[in-house]
CSV table of C-alpha atoms and ligand atoms in Angstrom, one decimal:
chain,number,residue,atom,x,y,z
A,1,UNK,CA,-62.3,158.2,-41.9
A,2,UNK,CA,-59.1,158.5,-42.9
A,3,UNK,CA,-58.8,154.2,-41.6
A,4,UNK,CA,-62.1,153.4,-42.9
A,5,UNK,CA,-61.6,154.2,-46.1
A,6,UNK,CA,-57.4,152.9,-46.2
A,7,UNK,CA,-59.9,149.4,-45.1
A,8,UNK,CA,-61.9,149.5,-47.7
A,9,UNK,CA,-58.7,149.2,-50.3
A,10,UNK,CA,-58.5,153.1,-50.9
A,11,UNK,CA,-55.2,154.8,-50.4
A,12,UNK,CA,-55.7,158.1,-48.2
A,13,UNK,CA,-53.1,161.5,-48.0
A,14,UNK,CA,-53.7,164.2,-45.2
A,15,UNK,CA,-55.7,167.9,-46.6
A,16,UNK,CA,-54.8,170.8,-44.7
A,17,UNK,CA,-56.4,171.2,-41.9
A,18,UNK,CA,-59.9,173.2,-43.0
A,19,UNK,CA,-59.1,173.1,-46.1
A,20,UNK,CA,-60.0,170.8,-49.5
A,21,UNK,CA,-55.7,171.4,-51.0
A,22,UNK,CA,-53.2,168.7,-50.3
A,23,UNK,CA,-51.5,169.3,-46.8
A,24,UNK,CA,-48.2,170.7,-47.8
A,25,UNK,CA,-45.1,168.9,-47.7
A,26,UNK,CA,-41.3,169.5,-47.0
A,27,UNK,CA,-39.3,172.5,-48.5
A,28,UNK,CA,-38.0,169.8,-51.0
A,29,UNK,CA,-40.0,168.4,-52.3
A,30,UNK,CA,-43.0,171.9,-52.5
A,31,UNK,CA,-42.9,173.9,-55.7
A,32,UNK,CA,-43.9,177.0,-54.3
A,33,UNK,CA,-40.9,177.0,-51.7
A,34,UNK,CA,-37.1,178.3,-52.6
A,35,UNK,CA,-35.5,175.1,-50.6
A,36,UNK,CA,-37.6,173.0,-53.3
A,37,UNK,CA,-35.6,170.1,-55.7
A,38,UNK,CA,-36.8,169.4,-58.9
A,39,UNK,CA,-38.1,165.6,-58.7
A,40,UNK,CA,-40.5,163.1,-60.4
A,41,UNK,CA,-42.9,162.2,-56.9
A,42,UNK,CA,-43.1,158.3,-57.7
A,43,UNK,CA,-39.0,158.4,-56.2
A,44,UNK,CA,-39.3,161.0,-53.6
A,45,UNK,CA,-37.5,159.6,-50.7
A,46,UNK,CA,-40.2,161.7,-48.6
A,47,UNK,CA,-42.7,159.5,-49.3
A,48,UNK,CA,-41.2,156.5,-48.8
A,49,UNK,CA,-39.7,157.4,-45.7
A,50,UNK,CA,-43.7,157.9,-45.0
A,51,UNK,CA,-44.0,161.3,-44.6
A,52,UNK,CA,-46.8,163.4,-46.7
A,53,UNK,CA,-44.8,165.5,-49.3
A,54,UNK,CA,-46.7,165.6,-52.5
A,55,UNK,CA,-50.2,164.9,-51.9
A,56,UNK,CA,-51.6,162.3,-53.7
A,57,UNK,CA,-48.8,160.4,-54.6
A,58,UNK,CA,-48.3,160.0,-51.1
A,59,UNK,CA,-51.6,158.4,-50.6
A,60,UNK,CA,-51.3,155.2,-48.6
A,61,UNK,CA,-53.4,151.9,-47.1
A,62,UNK,CA,-50.4,151.8,-44.3
A,63,UNK,CA,-52.3,151.1,-40.5
A,64,UNK,CA,-49.6,152.7,-38.7
A,65,UNK,CA,-49.3,155.5,-41.3
A,66,UNK,CA,-52.5,156.6,-41.5
A,67,UNK,CA,-52.8,156.5,-37.3
A,68,UNK,CA,-49.8,158.6,-37.3
A,69,UNK,CA,-51.0,161.6,-39.8
A,70,UNK,CA,-54.4,161.4,-38.2
A,71,UNK,CA,-52.7,161.9,-34.4
A,72,UNK,CA,-51.9,165.9,-35.8
A,73,UNK,CA,-53.5,168.8,-34.4
A,74,UNK,CA,-55.4,170.7,-35.7
A,75,UNK,CA,-57.3,167.1,-37.8
A,76,UNK,CA,-56.2,167.0,-40.9
A,77,UNK,CA,-59.5,166.0,-44.1
A,78,UNK,CA,-59.3,162.9,-45.4
A,79,UNK,CA,-58.0,163.0,-49.3
A,80,UNK,CA,-58.3,160.5,-51.2
A,81,UNK,CA,-56.2,158.8,-54.0
A,82,UNK,CA,-59.2,158.0,-56.6
A,83,UNK,CA,-57.1,155.7,-58.8
A,84,UNK,CA,-54.8,153.3,-57.1
A,85,UNK,CA,-58.5,153.4,-55.3
A,86,UNK,CA,-60.2,152.6,-58.3
A,87,UNK,CA,-63.2,154.6,-57.8
A,88,UNK,CA,-64.4,156.9,-60.1
A,89,UNK,CA,-65.9,159.8,-58.4
A,90,UNK,CA,-68.7,162.7,-60.6
A,91,UNK,CA,-68.5,166.2,-58.9
A,92,UNK,CA,-71.0,168.0,-59.3
A,93,UNK,CA,-70.6,171.4,-59.2
A,94,UNK,CA,-73.4,173.9,-58.4
A,95,UNK,CA,-72.5,177.6,-59.2
A,96,UNK,CA,-74.9,179.4,-60.9
A,97,UNK,CA,-73.6,180.8,-64.3
A,98,UNK,CA,-75.6,179.6,-66.5
A,99,UNK,CA,-76.9,179.4,-68.6
A,100,UNK,CA,-73.9,177.9,-71.4
A,101,UNK,CA,-73.4,177.0,-75.1
A,102,UNK,CA,-75.3,173.8,-76.0
A,103,UNK,CA,-72.6,172.7,-77.7
A,104,UNK,CA,-70.5,172.5,-73.9
A,105,UNK,CA,-73.1,171.3,-71.9
A,106,UNK,CA,-72.9,167.1,-72.4
A,107,UNK,CA,-69.6,167.3,-74.9
A,108,UNK,CA,-70.2,163.6,-75.7
A,109,UNK,CA,-74.6,164.8,-76.7
A,110,UNK,CA,-77.2,166.3,-79.3
A,111,UNK,CA,-78.0,169.3,-77.1
A,112,UNK,CA,-80.7,171.0,-78.4
A,113,UNK,CA,-80.6,175.0,-78.1
A,114,UNK,CA,-83.5,174.9,-75.3
A,115,UNK,CA,-82.6,172.4,-73.2
A,116,UNK,CA,-79.5,174.6,-72.9
A,117,UNK,CA,-81.2,177.1,-71.8
A,118,UNK,CA,-82.5,175.3,-69.0
A,119,UNK,CA,-79.4,174.3,-67.7
A,120,UNK,CA,-78.4,176.7,-64.6
A,121,UNK,CA,-75.9,174.8,-62.6
A,122,UNK,CA,-73.7,171.2,-62.8
A,123,UNK,CA,-77.2,169.7,-60.8
A,124,UNK,CA,-79.0,170.5,-63.7
A,125,UNK,CA,-76.3,169.4,-66.4
A,126,UNK,CA,-75.9,165.9,-64.4
A,127,UNK,CA,-80.0,165.2,-64.6
A,128,UNK,CA,-79.8,166.3,-68.6
A,129,UNK,CA,-76.7,163.3,-68.6
A,130,UNK,CA,-78.7,160.9,-67.2
A,131,UNK,CA,-81.7,161.7,-69.0
A,132,UNK,CA,-79.9,161.3,-72.8
A,133,UNK,CA,-77.5,158.1,-71.3
A,134,UNK,CA,-80.7,156.2,-70.5
A,135,UNK,CA,-80.2,156.7,-66.8
A,136,UNK,CA,-82.7,157.0,-63.9
A,137,UNK,CA,-85.7,159.9,-64.0
A,138,UNK,CA,-84.5,161.6,-61.8
A,139,UNK,CA,-81.3,161.8,-61.1
A,140,UNK,CA,-81.1,162.5,-57.3
A,141,UNK,CA,-82.5,158.5,-57.1
A,142,UNK,CA,-78.2,156.9,-57.7
A,143,UNK,CA,-78.3,154.9,-54.7
A,144,UNK,CA,-74.5,155.2,-53.6
A,145,UNK,CA,-72.9,157.2,-51.7
A,146,UNK,CA,-73.0,161.0,-52.5
A,147,UNK,CA,-71.3,163.5,-50.6
A,148,UNK,CA,-72.8,166.7,-50.1
A,149,UNK,CA,-70.3,169.5,-50.5
A,150,UNK,CA,-69.8,172.9,-48.4
A,151,UNK,CA,-70.8,175.0,-52.1
A,152,UNK,CA,-74.4,173.0,-52.2
A,153,UNK,CA,-72.2,170.4,-55.1
A,154,UNK,CA,-72.3,166.8,-54.8
A,155,UNK,CA,-70.2,164.1,-55.3
A,156,UNK,CA,-70.9,160.7,-56.7
A,157,UNK,CA,-68.5,158.0,-55.9
A,158,UNK,CA,-68.8,154.4,-58.2
A,159,UNK,CA,-66.7,151.7,-57.9
A,160,UNK,CA,-64.5,151.2,-61.3
A,161,UNK,CA,-65.6,148.1,-63.2
A,162,UNK,CA,-62.7,145.1,-62.9
A,163,UNK,CA,-59.7,145.9,-64.9
A,164,UNK,CA,-61.0,148.8,-66.0
A,165,UNK,CA,-58.8,152.6,-65.3
A,166,UNK,CA,-60.6,156.2,-66.0
A,167,UNK,CA,-59.4,159.2,-66.8
A,168,UNK,CA,-59.9,162.1,-64.6
A,169,UNK,CA,-61.2,166.2,-66.2
A,170,UNK,CA,-62.6,168.9,-64.8
A,171,UNK,CA,-66.0,170.4,-66.5
A,172,UNK,CA,-65.4,174.0,-66.5
A,173,UNK,CA,-62.3,173.5,-69.2
A,174,UNK,CA,-62.7,175.0,-72.4
A,175,UNK,CA,-61.4,171.8,-75.0
A,176,UNK,CA,-60.4,168.4,-73.7
A,177,UNK,CA,-61.6,165.6,-72.6
A,178,UNK,CA,-64.7,166.7,-69.8
A,179,UNK,CA,-68.3,164.6,-69.5
A,180,UNK,CA,-70.0,167.5,-68.9
A,181,UNK,CA,-70.5,171.5,-68.0
A,182,UNK,CA,-69.9,171.7,-63.8
A,183,UNK,CA,-69.2,168.1,-64.2
A,184,UNK,CA,-65.8,167.3,-63.3
A,185,UNK,CA,-64.4,163.1,-63.0
A,186,UNK,CA,-62.5,162.3,-60.5
A,187,UNK,CA,-60.5,158.6,-61.3
A,188,UNK,CA,-56.7,158.4,-62.4
A,189,UNK,CA,-54.6,160.9,-61.1
A,190,UNK,CA,-56.8,162.6,-59.0
A,191,UNK,CA,-58.3,162.6,-55.7
A,192,UNK,CA,-61.4,163.5,-53.6
A,193,UNK,CA,-62.0,165.2,-50.5
A,194,UNK,CA,-64.0,162.2,-48.0
A,195,UNK,CA,-66.6,162.4,-45.5
A,196,UNK,CA,-66.9,164.0,-42.5
A,197,UNK,CA,-63.9,166.0,-43.8
A,198,UNK,CA,-64.2,169.7,-42.0
A,199,UNK,CA,-63.5,173.1,-44.2
A,200,UNK,CA,-63.6,176.4,-43.3
A,201,UNK,CA,-66.4,176.5,-45.3
A,202,UNK,CA,-68.6,173.8,-44.4
A,203,UNK,CA,-68.6,170.4,-44.0
A,204,UNK,CA,-67.8,166.8,-46.5
A,205,UNK,CA,-71.2,165.0,-45.1
A,206,UNK,CA,-72.4,161.7,-46.4
A,207,UNK,CA,-76.1,161.7,-47.7
A,208,UNK,CA,-79.1,159.8,-47.9
A,209,UNK,CA,-79.0,156.0,-47.2
A,210,UNK,CA,-76.5,154.8,-49.3
A,211,UNK,CA,-73.0,154.7,-47.1
A,212,UNK,CA,-70.8,152.9,-50.5
A,213,UNK,CA,-70.0,153.8,-54.0
A,214,UNK,CA,-71.6,151.2,-56.2
A,215,UNK,CA,-70.6,149.6,-59.4
A,216,UNK,CA,-70.5,152.4,-62.1
A,217,UNK,CA,-74.4,151.9,-64.0
A,218,UNK,CA,-73.7,150.9,-67.3
A,219,UNK,CA,-75.3,153.8,-68.6
A,220,UNK,CA,-72.8,156.7,-67.0
A,221,UNK,CA,-69.1,154.4,-68.3
A,222,UNK,CA,-71.3,154.3,-71.6
A,223,UNK,CA,-71.2,158.4,-71.9
A,224,UNK,CA,-68.0,158.4,-69.6
A,225,UNK,CA,-66.0,156.1,-72.8
A,226,UNK,CA,-67.9,158.7,-75.5
A,227,UNK,CA,-66.6,161.9,-73.6
A,228,UNK,CA,-62.5,159.9,-73.9
A,229,UNK,CA,-62.3,158.4,-70.4
A,230,UNK,CA,-61.9,154.8,-70.6
A,231,UNK,CA,-58.2,154.7,-70.0
A,232,UNK,CA,-57.4,151.3,-69.8
A,233,UNK,CA,-59.7,148.0,-70.0
A,234,UNK,CA,-58.1,144.9,-69.1
A,235,UNK,CA,-57.7,142.9,-65.9
A,236,UNK,CA,-55.3,144.5,-62.9
A,237,UNK,CA,-55.0,143.8,-59.1
A,238,UNK,CA,-57.5,145.6,-57.2
A,239,UNK,CA,-55.9,147.5,-54.9
A,240,UNK,CA,-56.4,145.8,-51.2
A,241,UNK,CA,-55.6,147.1,-47.9
A,242,UNK,CA,-51.9,145.4,-48.2
A,243,UNK,CA,-49.8,147.5,-45.9
A,244,UNK,CA,-46.8,147.7,-48.0
A,245,UNK,CA,-44.3,145.5,-44.7
A,246,UNK,CA,-42.2,145.1,-47.1
A,247,UNK,CA,-41.0,148.9,-47.9
A,248,UNK,CA,-40.4,150.2,-44.3
A,249,UNK,CA,-37.0,147.4,-44.6
A,250,UNK,CA,-33.4,148.9,-45.2
A,251,UNK,CA,-32.7,145.5,-47.4
A,252,UNK,CA,-31.4,146.0,-51.0
A,253,UNK,CA,-33.8,147.0,-53.5
A,254,UNK,CA,-34.6,143.8,-55.0
A,255,UNK,CA,-35.2,141.8,-51.7
A,256,UNK,CA,-36.7,144.1,-50.9
A,257,UNK,CA,-39.1,144.4,-54.2
A,258,UNK,CA,-39.2,140.3,-53.5
A,259,UNK,CA,-40.2,140.4,-50.0
A,260,UNK,CA,-43.3,143.2,-50.5
A,261,UNK,CA,-44.8,140.3,-53.8
A,262,UNK,CA,-44.3,137.3,-50.5
A,263,UNK,CA,-46.4,139.3,-48.8
A,264,UNK,CA,-48.9,140.6,-51.0
A,265,UNK,CA,-49.3,137.6,-52.2
A,266,UNK,CA,-50.3,135.7,-49.0
A,267,UNK,CA,-52.4,138.1,-47.7
A,268,UNK,CA,-55.1,139.0,-50.9
A,269,UNK,CA,-55.3,134.5,-50.7
A,270,UNK,CA,-56.8,135.2,-47.0
A,271,UNK,CA,-58.7,138.4,-48.5
A,272,UNK,CA,-59.7,136.8,-50.8
A,273,UNK,CA,-61.5,134.7,-48.8
A,274,UNK,CA,-64.0,137.8,-48.1
A,275,UNK,CA,-65.8,136.6,-51.1
A,276,UNK,CA,-66.3,133.3,-50.1
A,277,UNK,CA,-68.4,130.9,-48.0
A,278,UNK,CA,-67.5,129.7,-44.8
A,279,UNK,CA,-65.2,125.7,-44.8
A,280,UNK,CA,-63.2,127.4,-47.9
A,281,UNK,CA,-60.4,127.3,-45.9
A,282,UNK,CA,-59.5,130.6,-44.4
A,283,UNK,CA,-58.0,129.0,-41.8
A,284,UNK,CA,-55.9,127.0,-43.2
A,285,UNK,CA,-55.1,130.7,-45.1
A,286,UNK,CA,-54.3,132.1,-43.1
A,287,UNK,CA,-51.6,129.7,-41.3
A,288,UNK,CA,-50.0,129.6,-43.9
A,289,UNK,CA,-50.4,133.7,-44.7
A,290,UNK,CA,-48.8,134.0,-40.5
A,291,UNK,CA,-46.3,131.7,-41.7
A,292,UNK,CA,-45.0,132.8,-44.7
A,293,UNK,CA,-44.7,136.5,-43.4
A,294,UNK,CA,-43.3,135.0,-40.2
A,295,UNK,CA,-40.2,133.8,-42.1
A,296,UNK,CA,-39.9,136.8,-43.9
A,297,UNK,CA,-39.4,138.2,-40.2
A,298,UNK,CA,-37.0,136.5,-39.7
A,299,UNK,CA,-34.8,136.9,-43.0
A,300,UNK,CA,-34.9,140.1,-42.3
A,301,UNK,CA,-37.1,141.5,-44.2
A,302,UNK,CA,-40.5,142.8,-43.0
A,303,UNK,CA,-39.8,145.8,-40.2
A,304,UNK,CA,-41.2,144.5,-37.7
A,305,UNK,CA,-43.9,141.2,-35.2
A,306,UNK,CA,-45.8,144.2,-34.8
A,307,UNK,CA,-46.2,145.1,-37.9
A,308,UNK,CA,-46.9,141.7,-39.2
A,309,UNK,CA,-49.3,140.7,-36.7
A,310,UNK,CA,-51.4,143.4,-37.5
A,311,UNK,CA,-51.1,143.6,-41.2
A,312,UNK,CA,-52.4,139.4,-41.5
A,313,UNK,CA,-55.1,140.7,-38.9
A,314,UNK,CA,-56.6,143.4,-40.7
A,315,UNK,CA,-57.0,140.4,-43.4
A,316,UNK,CA,-58.4,137.8,-41.0
A,317,UNK,CA,-60.8,140.7,-39.9
A,318,UNK,CA,-62.0,141.5,-44.0
A,319,UNK,CA,-62.7,137.9,-45.2
A,320,UNK,CA,-63.8,136.7,-41.4
A,321,UNK,CA,-65.1,139.9,-39.0
A,322,UNK,CA,-66.8,137.9,-36.8
A,323,UNK,CA,-63.8,134.6,-36.3
A,324,UNK,CA,-61.3,137.1,-34.2
A,325,UNK,CA,-60.7,135.4,-31.1
A,326,UNK,CA,-59.5,132.5,-33.6
A,327,UNK,CA,-57.7,134.9,-36.4
A,328,UNK,CA,-55.2,135.8,-33.6
A,329,UNK,CA,-55.4,132.4,-31.6
A,330,UNK,CA,-54.3,131.0,-35.9
A,331,UNK,CA,-52.1,134.6,-36.7
A,332,UNK,CA,-49.3,133.7,-33.1
A,333,UNK,CA,-49.1,130.9,-33.4
A,334,UNK,CA,-48.8,130.9,-37.1
A,335,UNK,CA,-45.8,133.6,-36.6
A,336,UNK,CA,-44.0,132.1,-34.4
A,337,UNK,CA,-43.3,129.0,-36.5
A,338,UNK,CA,-42.5,130.6,-39.4
A,339,UNK,CA,-40.1,132.5,-37.6
A,340,UNK,CA,-38.1,129.5,-37.5
A,341,UNK,CA,-37.6,128.9,-40.9
A,342,UNK,CA,-36.2,131.7,-42.2
A,343,UNK,CA,-37.5,133.2,-45.6
A,344,UNK,CA,-35.6,134.7,-47.5
A,345,UNK,CA,-35.5,134.8,-52.1
A,346,UNK,CA,-32.0,133.1,-52.6
A,347,UNK,CA,-32.4,130.1,-50.3
A,348,UNK,CA,-36.0,129.8,-51.0
A,349,UNK,CA,-37.2,130.5,-53.9
B,1,ZN,ZN1,-40.8,166.0,-48.7
B,2,ZN,ZN1,-40.2,164.5,-52.7
């Protein structure tokens, strides 16, 4: 499941086996530890070196890292960093501790005392939201990846419209941003447990027929915007399954950043063919990407030939899954040709 998520462009990180919390990092990175050294997750060397410190900050799309982390026993659960995955997940709780004050049920809407009286759990809040915000009649008619949680709640997974970023929130909090009572939002700065994860209290299981998140529907986007969840609505590139090959290289930082950008661009040109019909130059783009990355391998800016081959194969398969044999042939010859022409920033930019 971790690899499946990463292939979809959703960065993953390990959860403590049997739990829904992140797997603890090393003693220097764990605030509760005696050896804790205060530092920001963003620049932590552990993450650069491929460890899982700092929970969702370590989330990765890197196939090697994913394979290594989930070889551990007992098998860690899978957390998805919702922000960089461009996911918005509504976490519908199901704790029967209603009713609740009308003003707290759905902060963005006028809820009558009578409607509030009928709200017992987050599932009721969600149904009421769908009704007031112009959603489908039955809230369970939402056609998207829906995951049942061990506590009887539901996670409704949506993809953010291109270029939009959404805030996370906890619906149980007093004050602050909230979509609704017992409705949490997992987006920027948050994470969600992937379906298939087992915990001591039960499994996270996809229910219904839909196995992929739908685009965030307009009525829900409107409700999220109304409650202050829209952070940004300008285009930004969607996270794609592009491993940061150059990150593993002991090259000076500027060169390494340049190589990352070159790799990402080369691979993106291949993966973009996913949205284009056959005959749109997939094989040419794949050959060019292999040639370019081969040049970076020769210049010592990409860690290994094997990593490069894997990244190219992933990109090729994302765009043209049915042309695997051909892809491997193109990648092999492109890399060989590229390695005769070392590519580095000072010479070729
Ligand atoms: Zn660490
Ligand atoms: Zn750290």
